XYZ file of C-alpha atoms in Angstrom:
633
model
C -14.587 -43.957 -19.909
C -10.799 -43.503 -20.142
C -10.676 -45.688 -23.260
C -13.438 -43.662 -24.955
C -11.649 -40.386 -24.295
C -8.359 -41.814 -25.544
C -10.115 -42.925 -28.742
C -11.647 -39.468 -29.069
C -8.191 -37.900 -28.915
C -6.853 -40.275 -31.573
C -9.764 -39.437 -33.869
C -9.107 -35.726 -33.361
C -5.439 -36.198 -34.189
C -6.321 -38.072 -37.371
C -8.801 -35.313 -38.257
C -6.075 -32.744 -37.619
C -3.685 -34.603 -39.953
C -6.295 -34.751 -42.727
C -7.302 -31.107 -42.250
C -3.647 -30.057 -42.357
C -3.123 -32.043 -45.578
C -6.184 -30.384 -47.137
C -4.857 -27.017 -46.011
C -1.506 -27.573 -47.751
C -3.240 -28.813 -50.917
C -5.521 -25.761 -50.995
C -2.797 -23.259 -50.110
C -2.149 -22.071 -53.708
C -5.715 -20.717 -53.801
C -5.262 -18.436 -50.780
C -1.572 -17.577 -51.226
C -0.288 -15.710 -54.251
C 2.450 -18.024 -55.585
C 2.385 -16.509 -59.107
C 1.576 -19.893 -60.607
C 4.523 -21.613 -58.890
C 2.475 -24.064 -56.829
C 5.143 -26.771 -57.330
C 7.173 -24.878 -54.705
C 4.827 -26.541 -52.227
C 3.291 -29.519 -53.983
C 6.490 -31.068 -55.371
C 8.967 -30.163 -52.650
C 10.228 -31.226 -49.230
C 8.869 -27.880 -48.050
C 5.347 -29.241 -48.522
C 6.067 -32.033 -46.028
C 7.525 -29.551 -43.546
C 4.517 -27.249 -43.964
C 2.112 -30.168 -43.494
C 3.888 -31.127 -40.256
C 3.666 -27.581 -38.888
C -0.009 -27.287 -39.816
C -0.719 -30.686 -38.274
C 0.972 -29.713 -35.013
C -0.853 -26.385 -34.790
C -4.207 -27.897 -35.752
C -3.775 -30.781 -33.321
C -3.060 -28.378 -30.471
C -6.053 -26.243 -31.448
C -8.425 -29.224 -31.661
C -7.651 -30.231 -28.048
C -10.205 -27.891 -26.545
C -11.704 -30.185 -23.902
C -9.326 -33.100 -23.190
C -5.606 -33.703 -23.601
C -3.002 -36.321 -22.693
C 0.453 -35.970 -21.245
C 2.501 -35.439 -18.152
C 1.379 -31.869 -17.453
C 1.747 -30.030 -14.227
C -1.316 -29.406 -12.159
C -2.209 -25.937 -10.889
C -0.772 -26.875 -7.515
C 2.552 -27.750 -9.132
C 2.319 -31.545 -8.955
C 2.996 -33.579 -12.069
C 0.213 -35.551 -13.705
C 0.590 -39.262 -14.220
C 1.500 -40.234 -17.776
C -1.719 -40.799 -19.672
C -3.793 -38.954 -17.093
C -6.441 -36.759 -18.710
C -6.506 -33.019 -18.202
C -10.072 -31.744 -18.221
C -10.615 -28.434 -19.990
C -13.568 -26.165 -20.338
C -15.575 -26.886 -23.506
C -15.666 -24.107 -26.055
C -18.770 -21.958 -25.948
C -21.001 -21.776 -28.975
C -20.613 -17.970 -29.096
C -16.831 -18.354 -29.141
C -16.861 -20.821 -32.030
C -19.437 -18.738 -33.914
C -17.426 -15.498 -33.572
C -14.202 -17.267 -34.516
C -15.908 -19.068 -37.398
C -17.323 -15.881 -38.906
C -13.961 -14.133 -38.628
C -12.206 -17.164 -40.127
C -14.652 -17.457 -43.031
C -14.297 -13.799 -44.015
C -10.519 -13.921 -43.547
C -10.087 -17.016 -45.726
C -12.496 -15.531 -48.298
C -10.453 -12.333 -48.403
C -7.246 -14.330 -48.848
C -8.733 -16.360 -51.710
C -10.330 -13.350 -53.414
C -7.202 -11.236 -52.944
C -4.976 -13.939 -54.401
C -7.212 -14.165 -57.470
C -7.349 -10.377 -57.867
C -3.565 -10.068 -57.584
C -3.022 -12.735 -60.249
C -5.834 -12.089 -62.723
C -7.570 -8.840 -61.624
C -10.700 -10.946 -61.375
C -12.410 -13.366 -58.994
C -13.752 -16.443 -60.796
C -16.804 -17.136 -58.664
C -17.451 -20.451 -60.416
C -14.090 -21.902 -59.354
C -14.991 -24.837 -57.107
C -11.445 -25.298 -55.801
C -11.420 -21.710 -54.595
C -14.560 -22.283 -52.518
C -13.189 -25.588 -51.203
C -10.006 -23.787 -50.170
C -12.067 -21.142 -48.386
C -13.976 -23.838 -46.481
C -10.840 -25.787 -45.526
C -8.919 -22.751 -44.345
C -11.965 -21.316 -42.588
C -11.998 -24.495 -40.482
C -8.263 -24.201 -39.792
C -8.443 -20.500 -38.927
C -11.462 -21.098 -36.683
C -9.435 -23.538 -34.593
C -6.419 -21.221 -34.497
C -8.467 -18.179 -33.510
C -10.234 -20.070 -30.730
C -6.903 -21.337 -29.455
C -5.368 -17.883 -29.690
C -8.152 -16.338 -27.615
C -7.853 -19.119 -25.041
C -4.091 -18.680 -24.731
C -4.518 -14.931 -24.283
C -7.194 -15.482 -21.636
C -4.992 -18.000 -19.825
C -2.000 -15.671 -19.940
C -3.957 -12.673 -18.689
C -5.665 -14.652 -15.911
C -2.293 -15.983 -14.702
C -0.879 -12.476 -14.903
C -3.751 -11.078 -12.857
C -3.343 -13.786 -10.209
C 0.346 -13.006 -10.051
C -0.202 -9.243 -9.951
C 1.999 -7.467 -7.495
C 4.721 -10.138 -7.414
C 6.765 -8.412 -10.127
C 9.781 -9.798 -11.968
C 13.321 -8.766 -12.803
C 12.420 -6.888 -15.978
C 9.558 -5.042 -14.298
C 11.805 -4.132 -11.361
C 14.553 -2.761 -13.608
C 12.089 -0.722 -15.648
C 10.484 0.564 -12.453
C 13.839 1.773 -11.179
C 14.741 3.432 -14.465
C 11.525 5.397 -14.805
C 10.685 6.079 -11.160
C 11.696 9.729 -11.455
C 9.584 10.066 -14.600
C 6.511 8.695 -12.832
C 7.018 10.998 -9.864
C 7.043 14.136 -12.014
C 4.029 16.465 -11.940
C 1.622 15.556 -14.721
C 1.947 18.883 -16.573
C 5.749 18.695 -16.596
C 5.638 15.097 -17.801
C 3.216 16.046 -20.588
C 5.390 18.993 -21.652
C 8.479 16.795 -21.857
C 6.609 14.122 -23.791
C 5.299 16.761 -26.220
C 8.839 18.020 -26.829
C 10.115 14.442 -27.176
C 7.765 13.750 -30.092
C 8.583 17.013 -31.867
C 12.346 16.499 -31.455
C 12.127 12.922 -32.752
C 10.242 14.072 -35.852
C 12.481 17.095 -36.455
C 15.306 15.236 -38.294
C 12.801 13.740 -40.738
C 11.213 17.182 -41.198
C 14.620 18.603 -42.126
C 15.275 15.629 -44.409
C 12.041 16.097 -46.372
C 11.878 19.902 -45.982
C 9.434 21.631 -46.310
C 7.307 18.524 -45.676
C 5.167 16.190 -47.747
C 2.998 18.650 -49.713
C 0.931 16.044 -51.545
C -2.509 14.408 -52.011
C -4.617 17.268 -53.432
C -2.412 19.849 -51.682
C -2.004 21.993 -54.785
C -5.735 21.884 -55.521
C -6.579 23.049 -51.992
C -3.936 25.795 -52.118
C -5.195 27.052 -55.491
C -8.742 27.303 -54.124
C -7.553 29.763 -51.480
C -5.242 31.608 -53.870
C -7.929 32.094 -56.544
C -10.888 32.372 -54.122
C -12.675 29.713 -56.188
C -13.949 27.196 -53.627
C -15.709 23.852 -53.904
C -16.834 21.362 -51.278
C -14.835 18.600 -52.962
C -12.288 18.972 -50.141
C -13.339 19.880 -46.570
C -13.324 23.671 -46.371
C -11.837 23.914 -42.834
C -8.746 22.074 -44.046
C -8.624 24.053 -47.303
C -8.617 27.325 -45.350
C -6.181 26.075 -42.730
C -3.680 24.801 -45.299
C -3.985 27.473 -47.946
C -4.377 30.320 -45.455
C -1.194 29.370 -43.582
C 0.872 29.123 -46.769
C -0.389 32.397 -48.222
C 0.001 34.269 -44.933
C 3.626 33.174 -44.517
C 4.329 33.808 -48.192
C 3.004 37.336 -47.861
C 5.375 37.975 -44.940
C 8.463 36.191 -46.319
C 7.980 35.761 -50.070
C 8.613 32.013 -49.725
C 6.065 29.293 -50.424
C 8.392 26.718 -48.902
C 8.372 28.560 -45.586
C 4.579 28.588 -45.736
C 4.435 24.829 -46.307
C 7.012 24.316 -43.547
C 4.940 26.471 -41.161
C 1.865 24.338 -41.808
C 3.894 21.138 -41.356
C 5.247 22.385 -38.016
C 1.727 23.360 -36.954
C 0.450 19.875 -37.702
C 3.441 18.343 -35.907
C 2.441 20.270 -32.786
C -1.203 19.203 -33.072
C -0.354 15.512 -33.420
C 2.295 15.701 -30.711
C -0.368 17.087 -28.367
C -2.780 14.301 -29.281
C -0.203 11.549 -28.787
C 0.831 13.104 -25.470
C -2.780 12.989 -24.333
C -3.089 9.354 -25.463
C -0.023 8.363 -23.410
C -1.367 10.231 -20.375
C -4.724 8.527 -20.796
C -3.085 5.100 -21.008
C -1.279 5.866 -17.749
C -4.528 6.844 -16.027
C -6.116 3.606 -17.263
C -3.363 1.583 -15.615
C -1.777 0.308 -18.825
C 1.539 -1.341 -18.036
C 4.598 0.887 -18.083
C 6.481 -1.172 -20.665
C 3.587 -0.971 -23.121
C 3.422 2.801 -22.650
C 7.141 3.119 -23.365
C 6.774 1.014 -26.522
C 3.785 3.166 -27.565
C 5.796 6.376 -27.124
C 8.633 4.981 -29.238
C 6.121 3.758 -31.827
C 4.530 7.205 -32.160
C 7.958 8.824 -32.332
C 9.704 6.608 -34.867
C 7.388 4.299 -36.810
C 7.604 5.506 -40.449
C 3.868 5.507 -41.238
C 3.160 7.708 -38.210
C 6.002 10.064 -39.134
C 4.997 10.221 -42.816
C 1.488 11.429 -42.080
C 2.577 13.692 -39.244
C 4.665 15.574 -41.832
C 2.069 15.299 -44.608
C -0.155 18.216 -45.585
C -3.140 15.945 -46.346
C -6.203 16.188 -44.140
C -5.796 12.581 -43.012
C -3.414 13.344 -40.138
C -5.675 15.741 -38.242
C -8.794 13.757 -39.169
C -7.294 10.583 -37.718
C -6.020 12.369 -34.617
C -9.544 13.673 -33.953
C -10.968 10.192 -34.585
C -8.497 8.739 -32.081
C -9.666 11.185 -29.403
C -13.283 10.396 -30.260
C -12.580 6.672 -29.757
C -11.214 7.446 -26.276
C -14.284 9.463 -25.335
C -16.620 6.741 -26.652
C -14.729 4.141 -24.623
C -15.112 6.334 -21.524
C -18.832 6.636 -22.234
C -19.155 2.844 -22.395
C -17.015 2.392 -19.276
C -18.462 5.105 -17.053
C -22.128 4.884 -18.012
C -24.092 7.409 -15.965
C -20.891 8.925 -14.603
C -19.803 10.030 -18.076
C -21.528 13.384 -17.592
C -20.282 13.815 -14.004
C -17.500 16.061 -15.311
C -17.280 18.220 -18.407
C -13.961 16.986 -19.762
C -15.046 13.866 -21.651
C -18.345 15.285 -23.017
C -16.390 18.296 -24.326
C -13.744 15.990 -25.806
C -16.491 13.888 -27.397
C -18.155 16.911 -28.994
C -14.972 18.683 -30.119
C -13.276 15.597 -31.568
C -16.448 14.501 -33.394
C -16.906 17.953 -34.956
C -13.273 18.146 -36.114
C -13.383 14.565 -37.384
C -16.520 15.228 -39.459
C -15.221 18.589 -40.708
C -11.946 17.141 -41.980
C -13.299 14.185 -43.982
C -16.781 13.835 -45.447
C -16.857 10.077 -44.841
C -16.301 10.764 -41.138
C -19.766 12.321 -40.949
C -21.412 9.310 -42.596
C -19.641 6.866 -40.289
C -20.531 8.874 -37.184
C -24.145 9.240 -38.289
C -24.493 5.449 -38.532
C -22.778 5.198 -35.140
C -25.515 7.213 -33.407
C -28.003 4.302 -32.968
C -25.221 2.183 -31.460
C -24.399 4.955 -29.005
C -28.043 5.197 -27.953
C -28.265 1.433 -27.601
C -25.164 1.324 -25.403
C -26.037 4.505 -23.504
C -28.754 3.049 -21.308
C -29.501 5.539 -18.540
C -27.887 8.553 -20.252
C -29.934 8.699 -23.433
C -31.465 12.124 -22.758
C -28.116 13.736 -22.018
C -26.513 11.832 -24.883
C -29.207 13.033 -27.265
C -28.579 16.619 -26.181
C -24.811 16.188 -26.653
C -25.253 14.638 -30.093
C -27.641 17.443 -31.022
C -25.006 20.045 -30.151
C -22.344 18.069 -32.022
C -24.288 17.803 -35.279
C -25.564 21.378 -34.966
C -21.983 22.666 -34.731
C -20.883 20.539 -37.670
C -23.721 21.596 -39.978
C -23.388 25.220 -38.872
C -19.642 25.275 -39.650
C -20.158 23.517 -42.992
C -23.121 25.670 -43.961
C -21.559 28.982 -42.939
C -18.279 28.258 -44.739
C -20.049 27.036 -47.881
C -22.236 30.160 -47.991
C -19.523 32.635 -47.004
C -17.077 31.305 -49.600
C -19.755 30.706 -52.286
C -18.381 27.186 -52.581
C -19.728 24.969 -55.359
C -21.288 21.758 -54.058
C -22.488 20.227 -57.322
C -20.035 17.315 -57.461
C -21.390 13.782 -57.100
C -18.535 11.643 -58.361
C -16.962 11.011 -54.947
C -20.164 9.389 -53.671
C -20.644 7.513 -56.955
C -17.084 6.312 -57.447
C -17.996 2.592 -57.161
C -20.939 2.753 -59.645
C -18.782 4.787 -62.050
C -16.051 2.166 -61.887
C -18.553 -0.661 -62.323
C -20.057 0.869 -65.454
C -16.593 1.546 -66.866
C -15.500 -2.071 -66.280
C -18.551 -3.485 -68.043
C -17.903 -1.101 -70.941
C -14.258 -2.185 -71.206
C -14.710 -5.947 -70.963
C -18.318 -6.557 -72.109
C -19.161 -3.627 -74.360
C -20.730 -5.930 -76.938
C -23.378 -6.956 -74.386
C -24.660 -3.363 -74.133
C -27.356 -2.077 -76.458
C -26.733 1.064 -78.483
C -29.296 2.882 -76.362
C -27.496 1.892 -73.147
C -24.160 3.032 -74.562
C -25.530 6.411 -75.600
C -27.132 6.906 -72.201
C -23.819 5.994 -70.557
C -21.985 8.558 -72.712
C -24.258 11.269 -71.294
C -22.668 10.967 -67.844
C -19.288 9.378 -68.732
C -17.909 10.516 -72.100
C -16.523 7.917 -74.493
C -12.954 9.225 -74.192
C -13.158 8.938 -70.385
C -14.123 5.264 -70.517
C -10.833 4.520 -72.260
C -8.999 5.594 -69.098
C -10.462 2.770 -67.011
C -7.862 1.388 -64.601
C -8.935 -1.527 -62.369
C -7.272 -0.303 -59.145
C -8.207 3.386 -59.128
C -11.243 5.288 -60.387
C -9.630 8.737 -60.707
C -9.034 8.476 -64.447
C -12.739 7.957 -65.180
C -14.551 9.785 -62.403
C -12.859 13.121 -63.151
C -14.844 13.195 -66.421
C -18.181 12.512 -64.747
C -20.927 14.858 -65.988
C -22.484 16.159 -62.782
C -25.018 18.441 -64.444
C -26.447 15.663 -66.603
C -26.683 13.332 -63.620
C -28.318 15.982 -61.414
C -30.964 16.626 -64.077
C -32.161 13.001 -64.276
C -30.650 10.887 -61.462
C -33.405 8.260 -61.729
C -32.632 7.636 -65.390
C -28.956 6.880 -64.730
C -29.660 4.912 -61.568
C -31.952 2.742 -63.709
C -29.163 2.294 -66.261
C -26.719 1.220 -63.547
C -29.240 -1.250 -62.112
C -30.173 -2.677 -65.519
C -26.554 -3.304 -66.528
C -25.759 -4.662 -63.077
C -28.523 -7.254 -63.344
C -26.771 -8.618 -66.435
C -23.224 -8.384 -65.030
C -23.363 -8.865 -61.233
C -19.926 -10.507 -60.980
C -18.321 -7.804 -63.115
C -19.749 -5.240 -60.698
C -18.345 -7.176 -57.741
C -14.915 -7.453 -59.341
C -14.894 -3.744 -60.149
C -15.552 -2.970 -56.477
C -13.056 -5.550 -55.221
C -10.274 -4.128 -57.411
C -10.552 -0.665 -55.813
C -10.820 -1.966 -52.250
C -8.980 -5.263 -51.823
C -5.852 -3.619 -50.430
C -7.893 -2.795 -47.326
C -8.667 -6.460 -46.612
C -6.018 -8.560 -48.387
C -2.831 -8.572 -46.253
C -0.371 -9.431 -49.059
C -1.250 -6.508 -51.326
C 1.575 -4.428 -52.772
C 0.031 -0.977 -53.056
C 0.843 0.132 -56.602
C -2.451 1.750 -57.619
C -0.760 4.754 -59.305
C 1.724 2.684 -61.348
C 2.580 4.634 -64.503
C 1.066 7.916 -63.286
C 3.410 10.888 -63.657
C 3.485 13.665 -61.041
C 5.671 16.755 -60.667
C 9.035 15.120 -59.983
C 8.629 11.376 -60.636
C 6.489 8.631 -62.171
C 4.990 5.975 -59.907
C 6.344 2.494 -60.533
C 6.504 -0.480 -58.141
C 4.858 1.150 -55.136
C 2.360 3.910 -54.364
C 2.480 3.365 -50.615
C 2.917 7.072 -49.873
C 2.877 10.194 -52.043
C 6.270 11.587 -50.961
C 5.853 14.450 -53.492
C 6.220 18.174 -52.903
C 3.622 19.659 -55.222
C 3.972 23.158 -56.624
C 4.396 25.895 -55.504
C 6.649 23.993 -53.061
C 10.036 22.458 -53.784
C 11.989 19.731 -51.962
C 15.075 21.185 -50.246
C 16.418 18.310 -48.178
C 18.833 19.138 -45.345
C 19.602 15.457 -44.627
C 19.663 13.697 -48.036
C 20.361 10.148 -46.814
C 17.311 10.200 -44.517
C 15.223 11.716 -47.304
C 16.281 8.802 -49.513
C 15.149 6.305 -46.849
C 11.644 7.763 -46.849
C 11.600 7.954 -50.634
C 12.379 4.240 -50.868
C 9.720 3.303 -48.294
C 7.193 5.434 -50.187
C 7.885 4.594 -53.815
C 9.833 1.339 -53.930
C 9.260 -2.191 -52.686
C 11.622 -1.836 -49.734
C 9.961 -2.793 -46.445
C 7.798 -5.302 -48.329
C 10.911 -7.449 -48.806
C 11.405 -7.875 -45.052
C 9.365 -10.780 -43.594
C 7.111 -9.961 -40.622
C 8.046 -6.252 -40.709
C 6.247 -5.938 -44.044
C 2.940 -6.750 -42.338
C 3.328 -3.729 -40.044
C 2.971 -1.621 -43.220
C 0.003 -3.598 -44.566
C -3.450 -2.020 -44.054
C -5.045 -5.390 -44.868
C -3.052 -7.182 -42.170
C -3.742 -4.489 -39.559
C -7.455 -4.660 -40.328
C -7.489 -8.362 -39.411
C -5.509 -7.632 -36.247
C -8.382 -5.358 -35.212
C -10.949 -8.022 -36.142
C -9.071 -10.575 -34.022
C -8.880 -8.104 -31.125
C -12.573 -7.218 -31.317
C -13.410 -10.933 -31.389
C -11.249 -11.494 -28.309
C -13.084 -8.685 -26.485
C -16.395 -10.304 -27.463
C -15.128 -13.706 -26.267
C -14.099 -12.160 -22.923
C -17.431 -10.270 -22.727
C -15.493 -7.014 -22.574
C -18.326 -5.248 -24.363
C -17.316 -1.693 -23.462
C -14.296 -2.070 -25.757
C -16.467 -3.042 -28.722
C -18.045 0.401 -29.124
C -14.818 2.112 -30.302
C -14.116 -0.882 -32.555
C -17.548 -0.382 -34.120
C -16.650 3.184 -35.143
C -13.339 2.011 -36.634
C -15.282 -0.582 -38.634
C -17.772 2.026 -39.856
C -14.976 4.326 -41.038
C -13.385 1.323 -42.770
C -16.693 0.504 -44.474
C -16.893 4.040 -45.889
C -13.419 3.849 -47.435
C -13.921 0.490 -49.158
C -16.561 2.360 -51.167
C -13.931 4.909 -52.199
C -11.835 5.463 -55.334
C -8.878 3.231 -54.426
C -6.956 1.692 -51.531
C -4.216 3.774 -49.913
C -2.862 3.770 -46.329
C -3.983 7.384 -45.855
C -7.642 6.353 -45.874
C -7.230 3.867 -43.007
C -4.574 5.686 -41.018
C -6.585 4.995 -37.868
C -5.385 1.369 -38.043
C -1.881 2.631 -37.247
C -2.888 5.386 -34.828
C -5.134 3.099 -32.758
C -2.858 0.037 -32.906
C -1.444 0.582 -29.374
C -5.029 0.496 -28.088
C -5.643 -2.848 -29.779
C -2.406 -4.220 -28.337
C -3.454 -2.990 -24.886
C -6.745 -4.894 -25.182
C -4.855 -8.093 -26.010
C -2.094 -7.575 -23.448
C -4.222 -6.340 -20.564
C -7.202 -8.620 -21.162
């Protein structure tokens, strides 16, 4: 028996060596080396990389038996060569890890191809082999990662209450803070966030007035409204600026007033999140790190000081995730008090009112809520009824009262528009004259010349809404007919506007060459940075303003290993996938419900016009929650 198990280990180690070699050989297909594959294949670095992969794969393969002089749980040392029995991996664990690994390796391979050639060659056999090889490697690594986390958390729970030097020192330092009354602690935390953001506010004064800000302001100024942008945000932004301008004569003061208002709103939300984490028993050190993260991490600060609707939308979504988690955790007790049902309703209404895609994501979420809400379905149905009634009432009343035009369809059709434009650009000769003329009816010929692979704005702005509204079936038939002839072109068109959301190594430069009020986008479009008219940048701290300009418009943080991934929406997305998989592996199903809503919001934005951090800001706002799931088990 011993000999058979020893042979089994040797076979696994040989398999690990071969799998690691295949992984190194296939690496150029999932890593953008800009054609410089000899850096790995004809270099000592390839041997080093093979050794590292072999070691990691070998450790990950040893899921049920292992050799060595390891200590037993009682502290005694095992005899050399004595076998350590381990629990076999469950089928559900391998399946969850395998699915995650397959999609991750596929995204790496597709993203690499899109970065290099703006196209995925689906007939490339080596690409699919690379996906298969690295899916196997990632499956092993993910399984091992979940097991190590489970082992760490189980040991931590068994050792709970014993403490250590670091914990003791932290406890002594913050004892007075913990003993404060909750309201006083919340007030101080609120002020802490505002004071930490204040220097950046002065540096970028009057704030980041960007991302459709001028368009929303003009709607209020001219009283010509559309539903292209959410009307509550249009009124809130434009009304604040005009009201302050009327009192002071300064548009900058109006923009600054709105920025300060949003700072207060987000400070209140983050204060509530920290208080909630404390009530949930999240470790003190993690709460301190979360507070510092909210106060200083650049992406958080950028969108706290940004006039775009994304900040308040994401803050409301974050509160909605908390209330959904409480619903899953409390079950029938969720309605025992009014606080969480009210939070659920209010945050959902604000979230849906501030971004149209929020309503679609939440609508799809409803069946999942009913499925998970066993025992509270009647009360839940009543609460959801009130929530949607309030949303549609607010939207309907504002649309009617402001006589807002709601005839635009291009935002919902941005992917089909981009697909048709790509076929026209690269395969025009395959289209019949009749198809081309029909296409011109909804997308004029001059518009099709503005096709840009990474962003649909240049084409969709020309979309003929009236023509489409008159005969939608005719143009849907055209899209389907052309798509049947060019399915891979359609896929590539969609991938090019979305791959930054799922490919970790993307440099976000979707607006390269586009001129705005004070600059032209070049290497990076990570953040807008602009102050659109009628505002004007009047920095009080120029050196800090320059730091944020570089992070927004230049490849600055992307040059710093590891740190660059903290700014990558694609990398953060896979962190959430890994965390959700770990919760599934641990059967911590109550955590999966909030993750489902994050996924649904993410699915709505990959159907959008381009990939920008603003659309998936929740990945940064909710990151401390994901870390808490991993750290607390």
